[in-house]
Tab-separated table of C-alpha atoms and ligand atoms in Angstrom:
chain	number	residue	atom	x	y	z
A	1	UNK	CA	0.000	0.000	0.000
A	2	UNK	CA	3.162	1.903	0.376
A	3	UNK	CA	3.085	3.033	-3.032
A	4	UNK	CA	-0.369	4.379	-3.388
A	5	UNK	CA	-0.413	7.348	-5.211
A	6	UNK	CA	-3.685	8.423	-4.530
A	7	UNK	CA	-6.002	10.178	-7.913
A	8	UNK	CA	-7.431	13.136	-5.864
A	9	UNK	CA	-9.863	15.605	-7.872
A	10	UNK	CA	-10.586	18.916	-6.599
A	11	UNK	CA	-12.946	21.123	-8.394
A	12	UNK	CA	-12.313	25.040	-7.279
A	13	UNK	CA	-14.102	28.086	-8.808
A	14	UNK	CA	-12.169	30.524	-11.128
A	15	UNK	CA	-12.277	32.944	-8.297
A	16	UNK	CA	-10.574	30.747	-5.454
A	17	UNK	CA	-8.159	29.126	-7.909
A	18	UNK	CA	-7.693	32.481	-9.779
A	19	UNK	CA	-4.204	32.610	-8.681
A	20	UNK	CA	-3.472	29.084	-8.149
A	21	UNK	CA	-3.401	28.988	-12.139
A	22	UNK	CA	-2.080	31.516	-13.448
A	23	UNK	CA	1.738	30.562	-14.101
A	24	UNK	CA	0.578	27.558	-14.756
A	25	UNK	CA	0.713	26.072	-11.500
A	26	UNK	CA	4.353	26.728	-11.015
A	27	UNK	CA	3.861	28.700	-7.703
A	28	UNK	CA	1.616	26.075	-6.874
A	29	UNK	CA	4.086	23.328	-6.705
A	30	UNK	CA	7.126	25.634	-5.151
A	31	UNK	CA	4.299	26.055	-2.324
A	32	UNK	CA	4.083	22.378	-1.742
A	33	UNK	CA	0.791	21.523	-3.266
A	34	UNK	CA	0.384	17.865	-4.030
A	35	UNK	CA	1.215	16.376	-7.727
A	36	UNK	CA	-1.277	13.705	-7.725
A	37	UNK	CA	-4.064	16.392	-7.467
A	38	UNK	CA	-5.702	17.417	-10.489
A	39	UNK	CA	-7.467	21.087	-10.546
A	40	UNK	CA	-10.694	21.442	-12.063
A	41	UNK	CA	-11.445	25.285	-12.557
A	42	UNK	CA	-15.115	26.444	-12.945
A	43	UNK	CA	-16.971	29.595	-13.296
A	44	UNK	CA	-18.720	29.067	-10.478
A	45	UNK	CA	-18.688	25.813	-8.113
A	46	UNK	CA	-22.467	26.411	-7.527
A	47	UNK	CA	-22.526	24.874	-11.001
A	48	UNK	CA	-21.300	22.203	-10.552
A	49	UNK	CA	-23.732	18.740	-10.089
A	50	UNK	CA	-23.591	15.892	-8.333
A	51	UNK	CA	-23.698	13.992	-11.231
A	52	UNK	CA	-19.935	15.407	-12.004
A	53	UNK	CA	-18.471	14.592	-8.322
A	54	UNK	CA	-20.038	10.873	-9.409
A	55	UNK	CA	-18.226	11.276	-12.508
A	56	UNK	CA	-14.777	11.356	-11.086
A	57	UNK	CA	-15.391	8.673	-9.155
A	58	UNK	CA	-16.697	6.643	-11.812
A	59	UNK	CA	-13.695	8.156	-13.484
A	60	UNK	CA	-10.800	6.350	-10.836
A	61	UNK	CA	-10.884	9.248	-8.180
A	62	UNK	CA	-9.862	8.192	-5.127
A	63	UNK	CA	-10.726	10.948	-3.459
A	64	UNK	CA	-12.588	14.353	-4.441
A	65	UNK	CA	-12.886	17.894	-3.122
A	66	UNK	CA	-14.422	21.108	-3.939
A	67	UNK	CA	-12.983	24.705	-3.142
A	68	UNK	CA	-16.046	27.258	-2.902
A	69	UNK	CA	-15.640	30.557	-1.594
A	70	UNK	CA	-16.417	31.853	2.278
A	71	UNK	CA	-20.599	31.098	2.845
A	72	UNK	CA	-21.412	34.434	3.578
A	73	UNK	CA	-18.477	35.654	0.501
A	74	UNK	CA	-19.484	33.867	-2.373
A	75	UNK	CA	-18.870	35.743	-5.670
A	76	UNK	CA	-22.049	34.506	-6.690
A	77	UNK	CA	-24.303	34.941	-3.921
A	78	UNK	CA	-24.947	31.405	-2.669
A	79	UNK	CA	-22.645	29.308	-5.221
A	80	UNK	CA	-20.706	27.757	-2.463
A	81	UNK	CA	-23.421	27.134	-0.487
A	82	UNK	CA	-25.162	25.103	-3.039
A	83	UNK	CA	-21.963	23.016	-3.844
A	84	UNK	CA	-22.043	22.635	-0.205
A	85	UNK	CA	-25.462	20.859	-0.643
A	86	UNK	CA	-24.691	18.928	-3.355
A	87	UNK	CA	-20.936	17.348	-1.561
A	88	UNK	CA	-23.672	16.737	1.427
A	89	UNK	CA	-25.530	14.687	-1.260
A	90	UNK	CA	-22.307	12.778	-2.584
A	91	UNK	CA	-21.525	12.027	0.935
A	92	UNK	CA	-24.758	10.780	1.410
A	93	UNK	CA	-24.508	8.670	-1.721
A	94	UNK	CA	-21.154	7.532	-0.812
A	95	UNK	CA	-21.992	6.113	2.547
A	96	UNK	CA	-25.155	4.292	1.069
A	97	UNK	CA	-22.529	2.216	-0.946
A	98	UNK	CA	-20.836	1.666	1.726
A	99	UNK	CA	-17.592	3.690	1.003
A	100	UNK	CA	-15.969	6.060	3.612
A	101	UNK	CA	-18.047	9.858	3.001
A	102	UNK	CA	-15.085	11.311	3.971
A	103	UNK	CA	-13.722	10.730	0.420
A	104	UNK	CA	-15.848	13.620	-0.617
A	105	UNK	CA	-15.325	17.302	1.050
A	106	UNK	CA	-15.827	20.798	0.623
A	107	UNK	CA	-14.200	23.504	1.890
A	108	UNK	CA	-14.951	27.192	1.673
A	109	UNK	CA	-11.435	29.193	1.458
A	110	UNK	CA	-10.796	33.004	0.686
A	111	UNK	CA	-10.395	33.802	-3.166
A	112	UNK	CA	-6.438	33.356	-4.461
A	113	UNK	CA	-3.487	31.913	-3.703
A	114	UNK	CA	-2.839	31.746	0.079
A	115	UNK	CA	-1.405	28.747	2.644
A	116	UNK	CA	-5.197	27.246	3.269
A	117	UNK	CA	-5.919	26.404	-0.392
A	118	UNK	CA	-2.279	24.385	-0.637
A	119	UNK	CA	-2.726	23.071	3.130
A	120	UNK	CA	-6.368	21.572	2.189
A	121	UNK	CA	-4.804	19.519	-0.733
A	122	UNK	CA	-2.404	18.525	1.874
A	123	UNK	CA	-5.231	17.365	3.982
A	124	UNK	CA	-7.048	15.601	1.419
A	125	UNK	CA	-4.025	14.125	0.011
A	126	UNK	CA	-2.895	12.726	3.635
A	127	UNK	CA	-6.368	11.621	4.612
A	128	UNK	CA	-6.747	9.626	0.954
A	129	UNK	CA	-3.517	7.860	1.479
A	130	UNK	CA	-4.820	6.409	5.463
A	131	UNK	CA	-7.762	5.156	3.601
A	132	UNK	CA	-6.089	3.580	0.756
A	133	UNK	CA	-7.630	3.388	-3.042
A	134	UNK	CA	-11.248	3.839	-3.012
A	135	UNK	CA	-13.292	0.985	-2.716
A	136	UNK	CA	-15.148	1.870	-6.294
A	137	UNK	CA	-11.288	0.718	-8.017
A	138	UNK	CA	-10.250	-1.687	-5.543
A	139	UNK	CA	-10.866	-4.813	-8.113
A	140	UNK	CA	-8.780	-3.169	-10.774
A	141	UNK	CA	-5.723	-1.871	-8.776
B	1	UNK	CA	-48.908	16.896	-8.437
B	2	UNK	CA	-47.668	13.693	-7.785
B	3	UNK	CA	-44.460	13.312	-5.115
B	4	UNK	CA	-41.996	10.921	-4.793
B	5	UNK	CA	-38.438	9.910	-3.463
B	6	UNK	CA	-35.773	7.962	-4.583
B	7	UNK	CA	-35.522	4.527	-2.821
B	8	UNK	CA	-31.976	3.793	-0.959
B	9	UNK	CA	-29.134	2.779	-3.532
B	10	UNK	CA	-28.444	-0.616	-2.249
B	11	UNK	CA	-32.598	-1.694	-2.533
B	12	UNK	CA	-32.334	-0.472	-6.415
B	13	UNK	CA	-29.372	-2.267	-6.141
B	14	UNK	CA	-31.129	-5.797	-5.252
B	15	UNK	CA	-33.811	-5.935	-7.956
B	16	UNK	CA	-31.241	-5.330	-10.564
B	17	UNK	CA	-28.499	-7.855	-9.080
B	18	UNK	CA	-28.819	-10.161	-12.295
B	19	UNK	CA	-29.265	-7.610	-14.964
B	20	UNK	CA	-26.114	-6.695	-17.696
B	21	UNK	CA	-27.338	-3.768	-19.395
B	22	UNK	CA	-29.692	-1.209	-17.364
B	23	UNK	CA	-31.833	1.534	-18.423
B	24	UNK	CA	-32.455	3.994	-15.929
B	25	UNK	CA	-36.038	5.568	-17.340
B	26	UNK	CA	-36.961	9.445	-15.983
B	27	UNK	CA	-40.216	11.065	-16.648
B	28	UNK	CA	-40.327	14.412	-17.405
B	29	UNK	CA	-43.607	15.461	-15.478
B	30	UNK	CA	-44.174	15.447	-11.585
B	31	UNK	CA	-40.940	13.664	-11.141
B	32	UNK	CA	-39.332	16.263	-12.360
B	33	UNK	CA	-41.036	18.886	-10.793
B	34	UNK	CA	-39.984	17.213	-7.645
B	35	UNK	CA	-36.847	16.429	-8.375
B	36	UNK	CA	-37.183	12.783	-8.010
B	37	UNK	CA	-36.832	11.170	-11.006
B	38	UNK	CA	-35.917	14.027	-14.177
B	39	UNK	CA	-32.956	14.366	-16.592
B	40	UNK	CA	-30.511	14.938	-13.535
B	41	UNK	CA	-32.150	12.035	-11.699
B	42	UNK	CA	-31.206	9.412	-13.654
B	43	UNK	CA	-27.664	10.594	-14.524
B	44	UNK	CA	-26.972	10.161	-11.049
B	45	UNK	CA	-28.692	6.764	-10.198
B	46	UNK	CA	-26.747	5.208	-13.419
B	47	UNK	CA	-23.896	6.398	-11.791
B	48	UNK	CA	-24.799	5.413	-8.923
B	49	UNK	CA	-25.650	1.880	-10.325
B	50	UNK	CA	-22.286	1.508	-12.129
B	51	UNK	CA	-20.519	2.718	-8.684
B	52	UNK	CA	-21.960	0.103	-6.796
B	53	UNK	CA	-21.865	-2.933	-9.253
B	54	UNK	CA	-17.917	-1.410	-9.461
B	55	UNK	CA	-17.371	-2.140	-6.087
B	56	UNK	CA	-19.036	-5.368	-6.099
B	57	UNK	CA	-16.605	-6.544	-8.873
B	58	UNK	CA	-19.915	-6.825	-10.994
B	59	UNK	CA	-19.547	-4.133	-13.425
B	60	UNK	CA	-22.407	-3.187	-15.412
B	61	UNK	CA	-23.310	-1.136	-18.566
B	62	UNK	CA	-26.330	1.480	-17.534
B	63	UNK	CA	-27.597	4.127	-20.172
B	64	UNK	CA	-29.989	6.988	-19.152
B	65	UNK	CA	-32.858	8.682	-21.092
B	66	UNK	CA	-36.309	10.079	-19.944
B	67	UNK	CA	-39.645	9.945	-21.718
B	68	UNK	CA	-42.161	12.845	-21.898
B	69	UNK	CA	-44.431	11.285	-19.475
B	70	UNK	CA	-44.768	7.088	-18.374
B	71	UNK	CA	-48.500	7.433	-17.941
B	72	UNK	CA	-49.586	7.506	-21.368
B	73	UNK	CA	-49.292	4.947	-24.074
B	74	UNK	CA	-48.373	6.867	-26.554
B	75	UNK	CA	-45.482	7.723	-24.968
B	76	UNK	CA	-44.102	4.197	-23.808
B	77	UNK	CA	-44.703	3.247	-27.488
B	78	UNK	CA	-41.155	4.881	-28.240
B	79	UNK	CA	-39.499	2.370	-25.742
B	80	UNK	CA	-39.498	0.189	-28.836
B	81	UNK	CA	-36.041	2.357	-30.029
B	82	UNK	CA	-34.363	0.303	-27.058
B	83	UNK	CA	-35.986	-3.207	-27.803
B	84	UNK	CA	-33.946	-6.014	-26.783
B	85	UNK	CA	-31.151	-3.603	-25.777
B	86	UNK	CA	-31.745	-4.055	-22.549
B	87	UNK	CA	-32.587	-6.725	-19.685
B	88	UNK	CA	-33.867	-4.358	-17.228
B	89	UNK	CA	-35.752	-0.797	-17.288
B	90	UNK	CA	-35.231	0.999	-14.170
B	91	UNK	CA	-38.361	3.335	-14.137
B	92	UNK	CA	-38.035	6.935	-12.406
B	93	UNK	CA	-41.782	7.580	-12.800
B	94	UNK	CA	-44.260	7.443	-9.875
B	95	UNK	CA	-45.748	3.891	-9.825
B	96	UNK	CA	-48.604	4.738	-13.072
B	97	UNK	CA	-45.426	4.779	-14.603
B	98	UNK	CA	-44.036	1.589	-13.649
B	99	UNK	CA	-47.395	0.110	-14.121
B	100	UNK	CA	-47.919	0.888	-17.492
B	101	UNK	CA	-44.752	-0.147	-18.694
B	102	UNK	CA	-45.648	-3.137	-16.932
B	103	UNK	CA	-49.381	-3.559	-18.921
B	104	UNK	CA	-47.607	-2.817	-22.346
B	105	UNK	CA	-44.254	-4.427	-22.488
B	106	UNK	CA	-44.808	-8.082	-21.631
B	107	UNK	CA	-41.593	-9.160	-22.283
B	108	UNK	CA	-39.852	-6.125	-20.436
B	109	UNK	CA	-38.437	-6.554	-17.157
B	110	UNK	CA	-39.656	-3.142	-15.124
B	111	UNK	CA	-38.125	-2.363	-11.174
B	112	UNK	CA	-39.047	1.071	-9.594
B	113	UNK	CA	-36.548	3.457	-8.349
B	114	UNK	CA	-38.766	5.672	-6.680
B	115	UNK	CA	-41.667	5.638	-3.781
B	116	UNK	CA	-44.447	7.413	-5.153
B	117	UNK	CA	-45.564	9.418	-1.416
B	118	UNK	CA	-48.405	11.536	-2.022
B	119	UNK	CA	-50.426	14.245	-4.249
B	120	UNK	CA	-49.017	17.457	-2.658
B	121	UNK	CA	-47.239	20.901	-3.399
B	122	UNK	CA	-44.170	22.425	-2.643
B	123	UNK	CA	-44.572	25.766	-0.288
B	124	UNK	CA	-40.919	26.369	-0.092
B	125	UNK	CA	-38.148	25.318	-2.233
B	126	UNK	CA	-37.469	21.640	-1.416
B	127	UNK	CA	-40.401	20.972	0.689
B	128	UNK	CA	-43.574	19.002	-0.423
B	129	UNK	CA	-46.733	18.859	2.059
B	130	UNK	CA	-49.743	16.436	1.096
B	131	UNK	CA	-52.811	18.515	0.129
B	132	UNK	CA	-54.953	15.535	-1.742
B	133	UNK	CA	-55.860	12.535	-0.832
B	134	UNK	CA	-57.653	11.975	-4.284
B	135	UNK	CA	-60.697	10.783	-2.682
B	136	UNK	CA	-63.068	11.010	-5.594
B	137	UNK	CA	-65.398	13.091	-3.927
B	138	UNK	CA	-64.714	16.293	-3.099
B	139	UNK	CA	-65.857	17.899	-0.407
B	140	UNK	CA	-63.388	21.454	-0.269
B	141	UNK	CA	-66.338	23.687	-0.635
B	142	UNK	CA	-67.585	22.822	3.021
B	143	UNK	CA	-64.166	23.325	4.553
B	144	UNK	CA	-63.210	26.460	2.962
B	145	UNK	CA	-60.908	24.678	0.302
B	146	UNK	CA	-58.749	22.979	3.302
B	147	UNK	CA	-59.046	19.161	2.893
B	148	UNK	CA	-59.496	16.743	5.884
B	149	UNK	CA	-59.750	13.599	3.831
B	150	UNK	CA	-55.838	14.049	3.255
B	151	UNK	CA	-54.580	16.156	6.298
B	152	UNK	CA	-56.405	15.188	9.041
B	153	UNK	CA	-54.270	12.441	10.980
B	154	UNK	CA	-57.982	10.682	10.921
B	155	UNK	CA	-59.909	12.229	7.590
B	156	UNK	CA	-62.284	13.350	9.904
B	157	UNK	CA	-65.364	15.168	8.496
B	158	UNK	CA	-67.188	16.949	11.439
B	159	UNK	CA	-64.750	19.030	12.810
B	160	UNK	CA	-61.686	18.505	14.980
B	161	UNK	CA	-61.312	15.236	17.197
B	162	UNK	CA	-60.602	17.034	20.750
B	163	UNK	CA	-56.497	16.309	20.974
B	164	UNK	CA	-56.007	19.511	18.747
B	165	UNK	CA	-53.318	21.471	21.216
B	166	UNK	CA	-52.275	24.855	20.125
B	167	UNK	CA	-53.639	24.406	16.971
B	168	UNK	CA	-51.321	21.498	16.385
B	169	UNK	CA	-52.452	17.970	15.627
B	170	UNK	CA	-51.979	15.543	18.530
B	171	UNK	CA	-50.688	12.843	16.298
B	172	UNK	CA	-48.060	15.194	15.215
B	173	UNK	CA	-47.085	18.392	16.812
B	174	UNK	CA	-45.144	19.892	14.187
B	175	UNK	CA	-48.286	19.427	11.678
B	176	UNK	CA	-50.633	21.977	12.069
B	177	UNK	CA	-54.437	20.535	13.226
B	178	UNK	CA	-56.042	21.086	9.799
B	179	UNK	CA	-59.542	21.095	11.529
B	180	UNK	CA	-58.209	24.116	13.181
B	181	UNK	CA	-57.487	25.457	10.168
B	182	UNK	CA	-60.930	25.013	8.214
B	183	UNK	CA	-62.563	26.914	11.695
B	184	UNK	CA	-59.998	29.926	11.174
B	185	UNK	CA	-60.476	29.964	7.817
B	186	UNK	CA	-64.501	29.823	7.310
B	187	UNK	CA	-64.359	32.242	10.701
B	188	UNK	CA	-62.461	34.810	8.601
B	189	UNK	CA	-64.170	34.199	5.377
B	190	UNK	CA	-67.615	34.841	7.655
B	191	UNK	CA	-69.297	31.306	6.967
B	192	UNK	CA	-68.649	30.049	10.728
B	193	UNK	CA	-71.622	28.079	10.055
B	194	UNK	CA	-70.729	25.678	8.015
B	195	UNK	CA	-68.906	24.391	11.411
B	196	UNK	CA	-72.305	23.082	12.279
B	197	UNK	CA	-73.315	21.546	9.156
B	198	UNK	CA	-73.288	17.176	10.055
B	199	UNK	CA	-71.383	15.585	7.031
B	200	UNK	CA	-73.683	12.120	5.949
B	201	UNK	CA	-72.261	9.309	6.152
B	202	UNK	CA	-69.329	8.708	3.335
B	203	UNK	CA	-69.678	6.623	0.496
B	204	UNK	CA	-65.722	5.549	0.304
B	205	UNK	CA	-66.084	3.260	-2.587
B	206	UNK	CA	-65.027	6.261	-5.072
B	207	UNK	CA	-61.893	6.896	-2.987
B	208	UNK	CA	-60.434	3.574	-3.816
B	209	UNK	CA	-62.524	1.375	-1.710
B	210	UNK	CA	-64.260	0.153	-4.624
B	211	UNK	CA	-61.275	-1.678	-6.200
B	212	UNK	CA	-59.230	0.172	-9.069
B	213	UNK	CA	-60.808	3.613	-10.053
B	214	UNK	CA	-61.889	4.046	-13.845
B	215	UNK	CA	-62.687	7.624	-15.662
B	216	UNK	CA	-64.285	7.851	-18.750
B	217	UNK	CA	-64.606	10.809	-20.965
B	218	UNK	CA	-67.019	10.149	-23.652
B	219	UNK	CA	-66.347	13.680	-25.272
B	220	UNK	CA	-62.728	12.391	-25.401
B	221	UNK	CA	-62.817	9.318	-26.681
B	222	UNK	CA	-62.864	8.025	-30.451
C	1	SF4	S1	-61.767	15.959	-0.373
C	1	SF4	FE1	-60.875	14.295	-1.542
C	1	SF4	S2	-60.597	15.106	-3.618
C	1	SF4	FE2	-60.986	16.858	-2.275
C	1	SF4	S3	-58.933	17.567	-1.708
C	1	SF4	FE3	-59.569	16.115	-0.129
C	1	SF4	S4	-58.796	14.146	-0.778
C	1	SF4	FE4	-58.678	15.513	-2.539
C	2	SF4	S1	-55.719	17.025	16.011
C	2	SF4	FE1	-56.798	17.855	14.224
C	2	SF4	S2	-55.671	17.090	12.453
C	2	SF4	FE2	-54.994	15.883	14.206
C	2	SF4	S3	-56.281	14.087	14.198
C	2	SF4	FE3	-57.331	15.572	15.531
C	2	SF4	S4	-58.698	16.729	14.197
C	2	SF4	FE4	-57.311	15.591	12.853
């Protein structure tokens, strides 16, 4: 299990990941944020559906997240608090196969590049490797 | 309109263990409208499907679509583009739906994915209250459009049964006694009277009593 190099998705909107993106990622990595995770940058995370969290599951994610701005600070009014909802309803989902919940999670971080948004792919990253490959690719691994 | 709720994962799950190929069926009325069983439904119970047949080492092939509506034949008649692609149809619809798939595709394998709750509305965004009981006999205009048939805890028709606290009904306190309701309402409308009218006795056969219901419209029919 050693060598488990977990597939970690996170799905950010343009306005938390603004930043994060834009020399490529370069900063990114001199800041220490994990290799094996793959940005997904949207307009808005309040568009994003549960279908699409599903998706990168079915897809061979071990683990996915979603960066949404601050509750009350949401560029779009209540984006992040509807892609709040809908990683409540892949959590849900999740544990009704029978698969740890915690292999979906959502946090709400200040827009740009700061510590947090590096620290919580840290997190997820750390977390995904103690559970080892998700139970959805166990067969084929 | 009609309300329903997805069943738990691993139930769909088990009536589908033996099946290959899957096709999740929506409905695009009340299902919809609810959120139950639309478009965005049934792209998230295939994946759902294929997640948990994943897991179980059992992988399986499931395609979505949705038809206009599952209660009318018309309709179903365009399941024949899928013929014999499929060994099981995973219907979305409220039970007519299921059912009538059931009366016009013999040879079609039909599970539902949904419990079909109730004929009710939706006050608030995400919240559906029962309002109709579909009784067959309506009886709103002597309870100032409020019905007791459906939301009375005991479809009482002569006013409220005495364990009304607070206006709230005894057999749930965070319902709202609806006999309470009809006496506020016909007070303010200025027909407190009709409090005192005796209701005959019911006949119940037209609310289902009477086995399976039947309407015919003559002006309707060719
Ligand atoms: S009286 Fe019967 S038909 Fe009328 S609203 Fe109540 S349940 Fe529905
Ligand atoms: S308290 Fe009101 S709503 Fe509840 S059972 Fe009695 S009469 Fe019906």
């Amino acid at each position: 299990m050693s060598d488990f190099n977990p597939n970690i998705r996170a799905f950010c909107c343009h306005y938390t990941s603004q930043q994060a993106s834009s020399d490529h990622g370069e900063g990114l990595k001199q800041a220490g944020f994990p290799g094996n995770v793959v940005l997904d940058r949207l307009t808005c995370t309040g568009k994003l559906q549960v279908s699409t969290l599903l998706a990168a599951f079915e897809q061979g994610a071990d683990a996915v997240y979603v960066v949404g701005c601050p509750p009350d600070g949401c560029h779009n009014v209540k984006g992040s608090q509807r892609a709040a909802k809908r990683v409540g309803a892949v959590k849900k989902a999740l544990a009704e196969l029978a698969v740890e919940p915690e292999r979906v999670r959502m946090y709400h971080l200040e827009r740009g590049l700061h510590p947090e948004f590096v620290a919580a792919a840290r997190e997820m990253d750390t977390m995904t490797r103690a559970l080892g490959p998700c139970p959805f690719n166990g067969e084929s691994r | 309109m009609i309300i329903a709720e997805r069943k738990p994962v691993a139930e769909i799950l088990d009536m589908v263990r033996d099946a290959k190929k899957i096709l999740v069926l929506g409905c695009r009325g009340c299902v919809t409208v609810c959120s139950a069983g639309g478009e965005r439904e049934v792209e998230i119970l295939a994946s759902l499907i294929r997640l948990g047949r994943k897991k179980e080492g059992n992988p399986v092939e499931v395609a979505g679509a949705t038809l206009v509506r599952q209660c009318d034949k018309e309709y179903i008649n365009s399941m024949d583009q899928w013929e014999g692609q499929y060994d099981a149809v995973v219907s979305m619809a409220c039970g007519v739906g299921v059912n009538f798939i059931a009366n016009l595709r013999s040879s079609t394998r039909v599970f539902p994915a949904v419990n079909t709750s109730f004929f009710g509305g939706s006050v608030v965004q995400g919240e559906w209250t029962e309002q109709c009981a579909g009784c067959g006999d309506c009886i709103l205009h002597l309870t100032g459009g409020l019905c007791p048939v459906a939301r009375c805890a005991k479809s009482l028709l002569n006013g409220p049964c005495g364990g009304s606290q607070d206006g709230k009904c005894e057999i749930n306190p965070q319902v709202a006694c609806v006999w309470q309701l009809i006496h506020d309402r016909l007070e303010s409308l200025d027909s407190k009277e009709q409090m005192l009218r005796v209701a005959p006795i019911r006949d119940w056969r037209p609310a289902g009593h009477g086995g399976p219901r039947k309407v015919v419209r003559n002006d309707l029919t060719v």
